């Protein structure tokens, strides 16, 4: 049974929140679950990952989805399903309309992703709000959570892309690069600021193997340039230093970012949306988690690593854990990096199997629709 959806998004960290909600909106629409209206308070940030968006327009349609500029006084007839992303506060006039509806709408608070054990006990619990219940929907890594966003044909598309050598060569050519040379390592870097970045730059430029580092314009680029003694660079620039070549890339849409992740040997990613897409890419990755007060983000990181690294032998698991902690704590990764060649094969095998295990219990949209069918 199709529904109608209103999804509300407050853009907090430039691309993370809007990245998740835009993927959710598209998947709900594309897989036939009903019309979607996406409310966004910062259309300028949205346009960075979806260039067709016009930040000056109050209402527009993109890829079949109604995009509504969100103001605090928003007063429209609510949809049958209302999703507030990451505990954003719905407009008061809109909430008043929800309370008056008969039958009442299904109200979902889509929470941040966490691998912590307590999530299973809180997933899908109601919170009374007047005559409505608001349900907390937690993405997660187990069958007792809401799962992860993954389009129906995503893994098949990724596998076909990675098997198509001619297509990969054409992709690299579109970025101004030749196909990977024997022994060359290609790494994407889309991270927050970290003192660890400079140590990785040193390890790569002084290493025995050729490394091409692909850096989209963003928060990590100035640190990369500073480590190389360069003041500025533009998309399309190539910087050579020892064994390292840095390719500066423009910002891209989400499909383009997926292709970058699929094409690289190692991906360094940040936040939530990029983190999930790196897992579907079936490649080794390092996660730079969003920093939180009192280092609570490290608790979340350790909870994920406990699940992610469980299938790996102890030496490899300890090394991956040390790399991720060093990246997140701003510590040197230079000595740790020396074991990449020793451990990359078994990590690559694990990275290939991991998404198959994750998707076995169903993706987030599948689980969300099943939950809604019990409430409407």
mmCIF file of C-alpha atoms in Angstrom:
data_model
loop_
_atom_site.group_PDB
_atom_site.id
_atom_site.type_symbol
_atom_site.label_atom_id
_atom_site.label_comp_id
_atom_site.label_asym_id
_atom_site.label_seq_id
_atom_site.Cartn_x
_atom_site.Cartn_y
_atom_site.Cartn_z
ATOM 1 C CA UNK A 1 0.000 0.000 0.000
ATOM 2 C CA UNK A 2 1.558 3.350 -0.995
ATOM 3 C CA UNK A 3 1.752 6.168 1.532
ATOM 4 C CA UNK A 4 2.382 9.902 1.244
ATOM 5 C CA UNK A 5 5.461 11.242 3.030
ATOM 6 C CA UNK A 6 6.596 14.546 4.479
ATOM 7 C CA UNK A 7 10.293 14.478 5.436
ATOM 8 C CA UNK A 8 11.763 17.375 7.420
ATOM 9 C CA UNK A 9 15.496 18.104 7.407
ATOM 10 C CA UNK A 10 17.513 20.760 9.205
ATOM 11 C CA UNK A 11 20.944 21.030 7.591
ATOM 12 C CA UNK A 12 23.416 20.863 10.492
ATOM 13 C CA UNK A 13 26.737 19.767 9.028
ATOM 14 C CA UNK A 14 26.544 20.926 5.407
ATOM 15 C CA UNK A 15 25.921 17.558 3.720
ATOM 16 C CA UNK A 16 25.358 14.767 6.258
ATOM 17 C CA UNK A 17 21.742 15.340 7.289
ATOM 18 C CA UNK A 18 20.576 16.399 3.852
ATOM 19 C CA UNK A 19 22.560 13.533 2.311
ATOM 20 C CA UNK A 20 20.634 10.960 4.335
ATOM 21 C CA UNK A 21 17.199 12.522 3.856
ATOM 22 C CA UNK A 22 17.686 13.080 0.115
ATOM 23 C CA UNK A 23 18.607 9.417 -0.334
ATOM 24 C CA UNK A 24 15.620 8.375 1.786
ATOM 25 C CA UNK A 25 13.238 10.567 -0.201
ATOM 26 C CA UNK A 26 14.488 9.244 -3.535
ATOM 27 C CA UNK A 27 14.326 5.626 -2.487
ATOM 28 C CA UNK A 28 10.790 5.948 -1.117
ATOM 29 C CA UNK A 29 9.696 7.552 -4.393
ATOM 30 C CA UNK A 30 11.685 5.377 -6.785
ATOM 31 C CA UNK A 31 10.566 2.126 -5.190
ATOM 32 C CA UNK A 32 6.901 3.066 -5.378
ATOM 33 C CA UNK A 33 6.053 3.695 -1.727
ATOM 34 C CA UNK A 34 4.225 6.948 -2.412
ATOM 35 C CA UNK A 35 4.680 10.652 -3.156
ATOM 36 C CA UNK A 36 7.312 12.477 -1.121
ATOM 37 C CA UNK A 37 7.649 16.100 -0.050
ATOM 38 C CA UNK A 38 11.073 16.986 1.363
ATOM 39 C CA UNK A 39 11.252 20.068 3.607
ATOM 40 C CA UNK A 40 14.754 21.591 3.806
ATOM 41 C CA UNK A 41 15.826 24.731 5.649
ATOM 42 C CA UNK A 42 19.114 25.270 3.747
ATOM 43 C CA UNK A 43 18.661 24.893 0.009
ATOM 44 C CA UNK A 44 22.107 26.315 -0.736
ATOM 45 C CA UNK A 45 23.840 23.399 0.995
ATOM 46 C CA UNK A 46 21.369 21.022 -0.649
ATOM 47 C CA UNK A 47 22.322 22.369 -4.072
ATOM 48 C CA UNK A 48 25.962 21.354 -3.502
ATOM 49 C CA UNK A 49 25.007 17.669 -3.694
ATOM 50 C CA UNK A 50 22.068 18.188 -6.067
ATOM 51 C CA UNK A 51 23.027 20.952 -8.515
ATOM 52 C CA UNK A 52 19.535 21.073 -10.063
ATOM 53 C CA UNK A 53 18.147 22.624 -6.860
ATOM 54 C CA UNK A 54 17.484 26.377 -7.115
ATOM 55 C CA UNK A 55 18.083 27.904 -3.651
ATOM 56 C CA UNK A 56 15.862 30.891 -4.525
ATOM 57 C CA UNK A 57 12.708 28.836 -5.133
ATOM 58 C CA UNK A 58 10.248 28.100 -2.350
ATOM 59 C CA UNK A 59 8.795 25.012 -4.036
ATOM 60 C CA UNK A 60 10.267 22.900 -6.826
ATOM 61 C CA UNK A 61 10.207 19.353 -8.128
ATOM 62 C CA UNK A 62 13.359 17.303 -8.588
ATOM 63 C CA UNK A 63 13.482 13.625 -9.606
ATOM 64 C CA UNK A 64 9.778 13.301 -8.849
ATOM 65 C CA UNK A 65 10.084 14.700 -5.322
ATOM 66 C CA UNK A 66 8.571 17.996 -4.158
ATOM 67 C CA UNK A 67 11.252 20.130 -2.513
ATOM 68 C CA UNK A 68 9.831 22.666 -0.066
ATOM 69 C CA UNK A 69 11.879 25.449 1.506
ATOM 70 C CA UNK A 70 11.208 25.068 5.220
ATOM 71 C CA UNK A 71 10.376 28.104 7.354
ATOM 72 C CA UNK A 72 9.401 28.056 11.025
ATOM 73 C CA UNK A 73 5.880 29.212 10.148
ATOM 74 C CA UNK A 74 5.278 26.350 7.684
ATOM 75 C CA UNK A 75 1.562 25.610 7.636
ATOM 76 C CA UNK A 76 0.541 22.938 5.136
ATOM 77 C CA UNK A 77 -1.708 19.893 5.254
ATOM 78 C CA UNK A 78 0.467 17.086 6.687
ATOM 79 C CA UNK A 79 1.075 13.865 4.813
ATOM 80 C CA UNK A 80 -0.040 10.475 6.123
ATOM 81 C CA UNK A 81 3.544 9.780 7.211
ATOM 82 C CA UNK A 82 5.624 12.539 8.804
ATOM 83 C CA UNK A 83 9.351 11.910 9.234
ATOM 84 C CA UNK A 84 11.445 14.333 11.237
ATOM 85 C CA UNK A 85 15.110 13.624 10.618
ATOM 86 C CA UNK A 86 17.502 13.599 13.543
ATOM 87 C CA UNK A 87 15.144 15.161 16.101
ATOM 88 C CA UNK A 88 14.590 18.383 14.166
ATOM 89 C CA UNK A 89 11.703 20.407 15.588
ATOM 90 C CA UNK A 90 8.598 20.476 13.403
ATOM 91 C CA UNK A 91 6.932 23.884 12.804
ATOM 92 C CA UNK A 92 4.262 24.636 15.406
ATOM 93 C CA UNK A 93 1.434 25.280 12.891
ATOM 94 C CA UNK A 94 2.235 22.034 11.120
ATOM 95 C CA UNK A 95 2.182 20.070 14.399
ATOM 96 C CA UNK A 96 -1.173 21.605 15.285
ATOM 97 C CA UNK A 97 -2.574 20.325 11.991
ATOM 98 C CA UNK A 98 -1.164 16.847 12.768
ATOM 99 C CA UNK A 99 -2.965 16.796 16.118
ATOM 100 C CA UNK A 100 -6.271 17.662 14.418
ATOM 101 C CA UNK A 101 -6.056 15.015 11.704
ATOM 102 C CA UNK A 102 -8.367 12.023 11.738
ATOM 103 C CA UNK A 103 -7.051 9.419 11.409
ATOM 104 C CA UNK A 104 -3.788 10.754 12.823
ATOM 105 C CA UNK A 105 -0.630 10.563 10.749
ATOM 106 C CA UNK A 106 2.216 8.187 11.488
ATOM 107 C CA UNK A 107 4.967 10.269 13.080
ATOM 108 C CA UNK A 108 8.538 8.982 12.801
ATOM 109 C CA UNK A 109 11.680 10.431 14.328
ATOM 110 C CA UNK A 110 14.524 9.094 12.191
ATOM 111 C CA UNK A 111 17.475 8.924 14.567
ATOM 112 C CA UNK A 112 21.213 9.059 13.985
ATOM 113 C CA UNK A 113 22.963 5.809 13.154
ATOM 114 C CA UNK A 114 24.718 3.972 15.977
ATOM 115 C CA UNK A 115 26.079 0.468 16.560
ATOM 116 C CA UNK A 116 25.678 0.751 20.326
ATOM 117 C CA UNK A 117 23.823 -2.099 22.016
ATOM 118 C CA UNK A 118 21.152 0.114 23.611
ATOM 119 C CA UNK A 119 19.751 1.045 20.187
ATOM 120 C CA UNK A 120 18.005 -2.320 19.868
ATOM 121 C CA UNK A 121 15.999 -1.652 23.038
ATOM 122 C CA UNK A 122 14.893 1.822 21.915
ATOM 123 C CA UNK A 123 14.128 1.132 18.276
ATOM 124 C CA UNK A 124 10.454 1.614 17.305
ATOM 125 C CA UNK A 125 9.381 2.757 20.780
ATOM 126 C CA UNK A 126 6.523 5.292 20.941
ATOM 127 C CA UNK A 127 6.602 8.659 22.672
ATOM 128 C CA UNK A 128 3.111 10.080 23.417
ATOM 129 C CA UNK A 129 2.651 13.582 21.983
ATOM 130 C CA UNK A 130 -0.908 14.679 22.796
ATOM 131 C CA UNK A 131 -3.227 12.406 20.806
ATOM 132 C CA UNK A 132 -0.307 11.221 18.643
ATOM 133 C CA UNK A 133 2.537 8.804 19.136
ATOM 134 C CA UNK A 134 5.965 9.688 17.816
ATOM 135 C CA UNK A 135 8.005 6.573 17.038
ATOM 136 C CA UNK A 136 11.781 6.485 17.276
ATOM 137 C CA UNK A 137 13.282 4.715 14.289
ATOM 138 C CA UNK A 138 16.938 3.843 14.744
ATOM 139 C CA UNK A 139 19.120 2.866 11.787
ATOM 140 C CA UNK A 140 21.506 0.137 12.796
ATOM 141 C CA UNK A 141 23.525 -2.954 12.053
ATOM 142 C CA UNK A 142 21.324 -5.730 13.454
ATOM 143 C CA UNK A 143 17.925 -7.227 12.653
ATOM 144 C CA UNK A 144 16.454 -5.570 15.774
ATOM 145 C CA UNK A 145 17.145 -2.080 14.412
ATOM 146 C CA UNK A 146 15.989 -0.104 11.379
ATOM 147 C CA UNK A 147 18.829 -1.227 9.113
ATOM 148 C CA UNK A 148 20.713 0.999 6.653
ATOM 149 C CA UNK A 149 19.676 2.951 3.578
ATOM 150 C CA UNK A 150 20.405 0.843 0.505
ATOM 151 C CA UNK A 151 18.567 1.116 -2.799
ATOM 152 C CA UNK A 152 17.134 -2.110 -4.173
ATOM 153 C CA UNK A 153 19.667 -2.546 -6.983
ATOM 154 C CA UNK A 154 22.649 -0.749 -5.435
ATOM 155 C CA UNK A 155 24.879 -3.750 -4.714
ATOM 156 C CA UNK A 156 24.306 -5.191 -8.181
ATOM 157 C CA UNK A 157 25.164 -1.820 -9.756
ATOM 158 C CA UNK A 158 28.320 -1.581 -7.680
ATOM 159 C CA UNK A 159 29.447 -5.116 -8.571
ATOM 160 C CA UNK A 160 28.884 -4.459 -12.278
ATOM 161 C CA UNK A 161 30.820 -1.179 -12.089
ATOM 162 C CA UNK A 162 33.801 -2.761 -10.365
ATOM 163 C CA UNK A 163 33.912 -5.628 -12.895
ATOM 164 C CA UNK A 164 33.845 -3.324 -15.938
ATOM 165 C CA UNK A 165 37.489 -2.518 -16.702
ATOM 166 C CA UNK A 166 36.665 -0.497 -19.802
ATOM 167 C CA UNK A 167 34.107 1.488 -17.831
ATOM 168 C CA UNK A 168 36.614 2.135 -15.035
ATOM 169 C CA UNK A 169 39.165 3.372 -17.567
ATOM 170 C CA UNK A 170 36.558 5.752 -18.988
ATOM 171 C CA UNK A 171 35.711 6.942 -15.488
ATOM 172 C CA UNK A 172 39.338 7.720 -14.667
ATOM 173 C CA UNK A 173 39.673 9.487 -18.004
ATOM 174 C CA UNK A 174 36.680 11.678 -17.089
ATOM 175 C CA UNK A 175 38.709 12.817 -14.065
ATOM 176 C CA UNK A 176 41.795 13.422 -16.173
ATOM 177 C CA UNK A 177 43.596 10.303 -14.966
ATOM 178 C CA UNK A 178 44.993 7.230 -16.656
ATOM 179 C CA UNK A 179 43.923 3.778 -15.433
ATOM 180 C CA UNK A 180 45.683 2.598 -12.281
ATOM 181 C CA UNK A 181 49.258 1.477 -12.888
ATOM 182 C CA UNK A 182 50.433 -1.900 -11.520
ATOM 183 C CA UNK A 183 50.981 -1.533 -7.786
ATOM 184 C CA UNK A 184 49.364 1.913 -7.659
ATOM 185 C CA UNK A 185 46.980 2.706 -4.810
ATOM 186 C CA UNK A 186 44.015 5.041 -5.291
ATOM 187 C CA UNK A 187 42.534 6.635 -2.178
ATOM 188 C CA UNK A 188 39.571 9.001 -1.768
ATOM 189 C CA UNK A 189 39.632 11.488 1.102
ATOM 190 C CA UNK A 190 36.446 13.202 2.305
ATOM 191 C CA UNK A 191 37.009 13.838 5.997
ATOM 192 C CA UNK A 192 36.857 16.450 8.733
ATOM 193 C CA UNK A 193 39.973 18.283 9.885
ATOM 194 C CA UNK A 194 42.447 15.967 11.639
ATOM 195 C CA UNK A 195 46.114 16.349 12.552
ATOM 196 C CA UNK A 196 46.496 12.760 11.359
ATOM 197 C CA UNK A 197 46.079 13.821 7.716
ATOM 198 C CA UNK A 198 49.598 15.286 7.540
ATOM 199 C CA UNK A 199 51.101 12.023 8.802
ATOM 200 C CA UNK A 200 49.306 10.068 6.096
ATOM 201 C CA UNK A 201 50.532 12.509 3.447
ATOM 202 C CA UNK A 202 54.095 11.925 4.675
ATOM 203 C CA UNK A 203 53.663 8.154 4.601
ATOM 204 C CA UNK A 204 52.287 8.187 1.060
ATOM 205 C CA UNK A 205 54.798 10.564 -0.512
ATOM 206 C CA UNK A 206 57.737 8.748 1.085
ATOM 207 C CA UNK A 207 56.404 5.246 0.441
ATOM 208 C CA UNK A 208 57.610 2.608 -2.012
ATOM 209 C CA UNK A 209 54.397 2.539 -4.071
ATOM 210 C CA UNK A 210 52.648 5.132 -6.196
ATOM 211 C CA UNK A 211 49.601 6.656 -4.456
ATOM 212 C CA UNK A 212 46.948 8.817 -6.099
ATOM 213 C CA UNK A 213 44.892 10.723 -3.535
ATOM 214 C CA UNK A 214 41.524 11.987 -4.787
ATOM 215 C CA UNK A 215 40.295 14.901 -2.690
ATOM 216 C CA UNK A 216 36.938 16.550 -3.370
ATOM 217 C CA UNK A 217 36.770 20.228 -2.437
ATOM 218 C CA UNK A 218 35.897 20.313 1.249
ATOM 219 C CA UNK A 219 37.176 20.579 4.780
ATOM 220 C CA UNK A 220 40.117 18.178 4.395
ATOM 221 C CA UNK A 221 41.620 19.824 1.309
ATOM 222 C CA UNK A 222 43.356 22.739 3.109
ATOM 223 C CA UNK A 223 45.101 20.255 5.415
ATOM 224 C CA UNK A 224 46.314 18.205 2.471
ATOM 225 C CA UNK A 225 47.658 21.316 0.768
ATOM 226 C CA UNK A 226 49.329 22.555 3.972
ATOM 227 C CA UNK A 227 51.100 19.219 4.388
ATOM 228 C CA UNK A 228 52.462 19.659 0.858
ATOM 229 C CA UNK A 229 53.447 23.290 1.401
ATOM 230 C CA UNK A 230 50.861 24.613 -1.067
ATOM 231 C CA UNK A 231 48.575 27.565 -0.355
ATOM 232 C CA UNK A 232 45.684 26.876 -2.728
ATOM 233 C CA UNK A 233 44.420 24.543 -5.425
ATOM 234 C CA UNK A 234 41.410 24.298 -7.698
ATOM 235 C CA UNK A 235 39.384 21.335 -9.007
ATOM 236 C CA UNK A 236 41.331 19.772 -11.824
ATOM 237 C CA UNK A 237 44.741 20.526 -10.291
ATOM 238 C CA UNK A 238 47.324 17.754 -9.974
ATOM 239 C CA UNK A 239 50.060 17.963 -7.349
ATOM 240 C CA UNK A 240 53.068 15.623 -7.409
ATOM 241 C CA UNK A 241 55.297 15.044 -4.376
ATOM 242 C CA UNK A 242 57.483 11.941 -4.216
ATOM 243 C CA UNK A 243 55.342 8.845 -4.684
ATOM 244 C CA UNK A 244 52.141 10.840 -4.086
ATOM 245 C CA UNK A 245 49.886 12.483 -6.642
ATOM 246 C CA UNK A 246 46.995 14.574 -5.331
ATOM 247 C CA UNK A 247 44.030 15.050 -7.671
ATOM 248 C CA UNK A 248 41.689 17.841 -6.569
ATOM 249 C CA UNK A 249 38.092 17.060 -7.516
ATOM 250 C CA UNK A 250 34.985 19.267 -7.615
ATOM 251 C CA UNK A 251 32.043 18.519 -5.371
ATOM 252 C CA UNK A 252 29.784 15.953 -6.995
ATOM 253 C CA UNK A 253 26.265 14.656 -6.637
ATOM 254 C CA UNK A 254 25.557 11.511 -4.655
ATOM 255 C CA UNK A 255 25.701 9.167 -7.642
ATOM 256 C CA UNK A 256 29.090 10.602 -8.565
ATOM 257 C CA UNK A 257 30.366 10.108 -5.035
ATOM 258 C CA UNK A 258 29.215 6.493 -5.063
ATOM 259 C CA UNK A 259 31.202 5.913 -8.251
ATOM 260 C CA UNK A 260 34.296 7.435 -6.647
ATOM 261 C CA UNK A 261 33.973 5.118 -3.644
ATOM 262 C CA UNK A 262 33.441 2.091 -5.885
ATOM 263 C CA UNK A 263 36.531 2.916 -7.938
ATOM 264 C CA UNK A 264 39.111 3.489 -5.182
ATOM 265 C CA UNK A 265 41.166 0.938 -3.245
ATOM 266 C CA UNK A 266 40.695 2.723 0.084
ATOM 267 C CA UNK A 267 38.165 5.369 1.101
ATOM 268 C CA UNK A 268 38.527 7.809 3.986
ATOM 269 C CA UNK A 269 35.038 9.042 4.794
ATOM 270 C CA UNK A 270 33.226 11.109 7.383
ATOM 271 C CA UNK A 271 29.901 11.548 9.152
ATOM 272 C CA UNK A 272 27.005 9.171 8.497
ATOM 273 C CA UNK A 273 25.958 9.235 4.849
ATOM 274 C CA UNK A 274 29.475 8.809 3.405
ATOM 275 C CA UNK A 275 30.208 6.206 6.085
ATOM 276 C CA UNK A 276 27.292 4.016 4.998
ATOM 277 C CA UNK A 277 28.075 4.403 1.302
ATOM 278 C CA UNK A 278 31.667 3.353 1.930
ATOM 279 C CA UNK A 279 30.398 0.085 3.382
ATOM 280 C CA UNK A 280 28.244 -0.631 0.328
ATOM 281 C CA UNK A 281 31.326 0.088 -1.834
ATOM 282 C CA UNK A 282 32.892 -3.186 -0.599
ATOM 283 C CA UNK A 283 36.276 -1.527 -0.179
ATOM 284 C CA UNK A 284 38.450 -0.955 2.912
ATOM 285 C CA UNK A 285 37.629 2.383 4.537
ATOM 286 C CA UNK A 286 38.593 4.609 7.435
ATOM 287 C CA UNK A 287 35.751 6.408 9.199
ATOM 288 C CA UNK A 288 36.231 9.929 10.543
ATOM 289 C CA UNK A 289 33.242 10.201 12.836
ATOM 290 C CA UNK A 290 31.604 13.551 13.655
ATOM 291 C CA UNK A 291 33.270 14.903 16.843
ATOM 292 C CA UNK A 292 31.031 15.198 19.905
ATOM 293 C CA UNK A 293 31.407 16.657 23.372
ATOM 294 C CA UNK A 294 33.366 14.654 25.947
ATOM 295 C CA UNK A 295 34.615 12.413 23.109
ATOM 296 C CA UNK A 296 31.327 10.507 22.983
ATOM 297 C CA UNK A 297 31.937 9.965 19.269
ATOM 298 C CA UNK A 298 34.755 7.605 20.237
ATOM 299 C CA UNK A 299 32.247 5.455 22.135
ATOM 300 C CA UNK A 300 30.199 5.211 18.933
ATOM 301 C CA UNK A 301 33.325 4.434 16.928
ATOM 302 C CA UNK A 302 34.361 1.637 19.275
ATOM 303 C CA UNK A 303 30.845 0.169 19.198
ATOM 304 C CA UNK A 304 30.949 0.031 15.405
ATOM 305 C CA UNK A 305 34.455 -1.398 15.315
ATOM 306 C CA UNK A 306 33.461 -4.164 17.723
ATOM 307 C CA UNK A 307 30.896 -5.329 15.154
ATOM 308 C CA UNK A 308 32.824 -4.542 11.995
ATOM 309 C CA UNK A 309 36.100 -6.129 13.051
ATOM 310 C CA UNK A 310 34.689 -9.238 14.753
ATOM 311 C CA UNK A 311 35.214 -11.504 11.686
ATOM 312 C CA UNK A 312 38.853 -10.437 11.207
ATOM 313 C CA UNK A 313 41.860 -12.191 12.801
ATOM 314 C CA UNK A 314 43.178 -10.348 15.850
ATOM 315 C CA UNK A 315 46.297 -8.787 14.264
ATOM 316 C CA UNK A 316 44.380 -7.279 11.349
ATOM 317 C CA UNK A 317 41.478 -6.184 13.571
ATOM 318 C CA UNK A 318 43.839 -4.474 16.019
ATOM 319 C CA UNK A 319 45.591 -2.655 13.190
ATOM 320 C CA UNK A 320 42.378 -1.354 11.583
ATOM 321 C CA UNK A 321 41.146 -0.243 14.988
ATOM 322 C CA UNK A 322 44.421 1.569 15.682
ATOM 323 C CA UNK A 323 44.251 3.329 12.298
ATOM 324 C CA UNK A 324 40.703 4.555 12.853
ATOM 325 C CA UNK A 325 41.412 5.707 16.408
ATOM 326 C CA UNK A 326 44.542 7.561 15.302
ATOM 327 C CA UNK A 327 42.626 9.322 12.532
ATOM 328 C CA UNK A 328 39.882 10.370 14.939
ATOM 329 C CA UNK A 329 42.222 11.419 17.747
ATOM 330 C CA UNK A 330 44.567 13.357 15.493
ATOM 331 C CA UNK A 331 47.520 11.068 16.145
ATOM 332 C CA UNK A 332 50.213 10.022 13.687
ATOM 333 C CA UNK A 333 49.295 7.221 11.301
ATOM 334 C CA UNK A 334 52.698 7.114 9.605
ATOM 335 C CA UNK A 335 54.097 4.034 11.340
ATOM 336 C CA UNK A 336 50.742 2.260 11.299
ATOM 337 C CA UNK A 337 50.452 2.755 7.551
ATOM 338 C CA UNK A 338 53.518 0.576 6.968
ATOM 339 C CA UNK A 339 51.355 -2.517 7.515
ATOM 340 C CA UNK A 340 48.869 -1.640 4.750
ATOM 341 C CA UNK A 341 50.429 -4.002 2.219
ATOM 342 C CA UNK A 342 50.561 -6.804 4.783
ATOM 343 C CA UNK A 343 46.899 -6.545 5.750
ATOM 344 C CA UNK A 344 45.129 -5.101 2.697
ATOM 345 C CA UNK A 345 44.151 -8.440 1.116
ATOM 346 C CA UNK A 346 42.333 -9.888 4.109
ATOM 347 C CA UNK A 347 40.727 -6.504 4.824
ATOM 348 C CA UNK A 348 39.564 -6.374 1.215
ATOM 349 C CA UNK A 349 37.991 -9.821 1.495
ATOM 350 C CA UNK A 350 36.180 -8.756 4.657
ATOM 351 C CA UNK A 351 35.022 -5.503 3.030
ATOM 352 C CA UNK A 352 33.480 -7.545 0.196
ATOM 353 C CA UNK A 353 31.559 -9.873 2.521
ATOM 354 C CA UNK A 354 30.447 -7.202 5.017
ATOM 355 C CA UNK A 355 27.704 -5.555 2.880
ATOM 356 C CA UNK A 356 26.220 -8.960 2.026
ATOM 357 C CA UNK A 357 25.840 -9.688 5.731
ATOM 358 C CA UNK A 358 24.430 -6.211 6.448
ATOM 359 C CA UNK A 359 21.700 -6.376 3.837
ATOM 360 C CA UNK A 360 20.542 -9.884 4.750
ATOM 361 C CA UNK A 361 17.982 -8.562 7.255
ATOM 362 C CA UNK A 362 16.574 -5.941 4.884
ATOM 363 C CA UNK A 363 17.392 -2.306 4.156
ATOM 364 C CA UNK A 364 16.025 0.691 6.066
ATOM 365 C CA UNK A 365 13.213 1.560 3.652
ATOM 366 C CA UNK A 366 11.971 -2.041 3.570
ATOM 367 C CA UNK A 367 11.904 -2.165 7.374
ATOM 368 C CA UNK A 368 10.317 1.280 7.630
ATOM 369 C CA UNK A 369 7.488 0.403 5.248
ATOM 370 C CA UNK A 370 6.789 -2.844 7.115
ATOM 371 C CA UNK A 371 6.634 -0.875 10.371
ATOM 372 C CA UNK A 372 4.270 1.708 8.865
ATOM 373 C CA UNK A 373 1.932 -1.012 7.643
ATOM 374 C CA UNK A 374 1.355 -1.940 11.297
ATOM 375 C CA UNK A 375 0.565 1.666 12.254
ATOM 376 C CA UNK A 376 -1.654 2.902 9.403
#
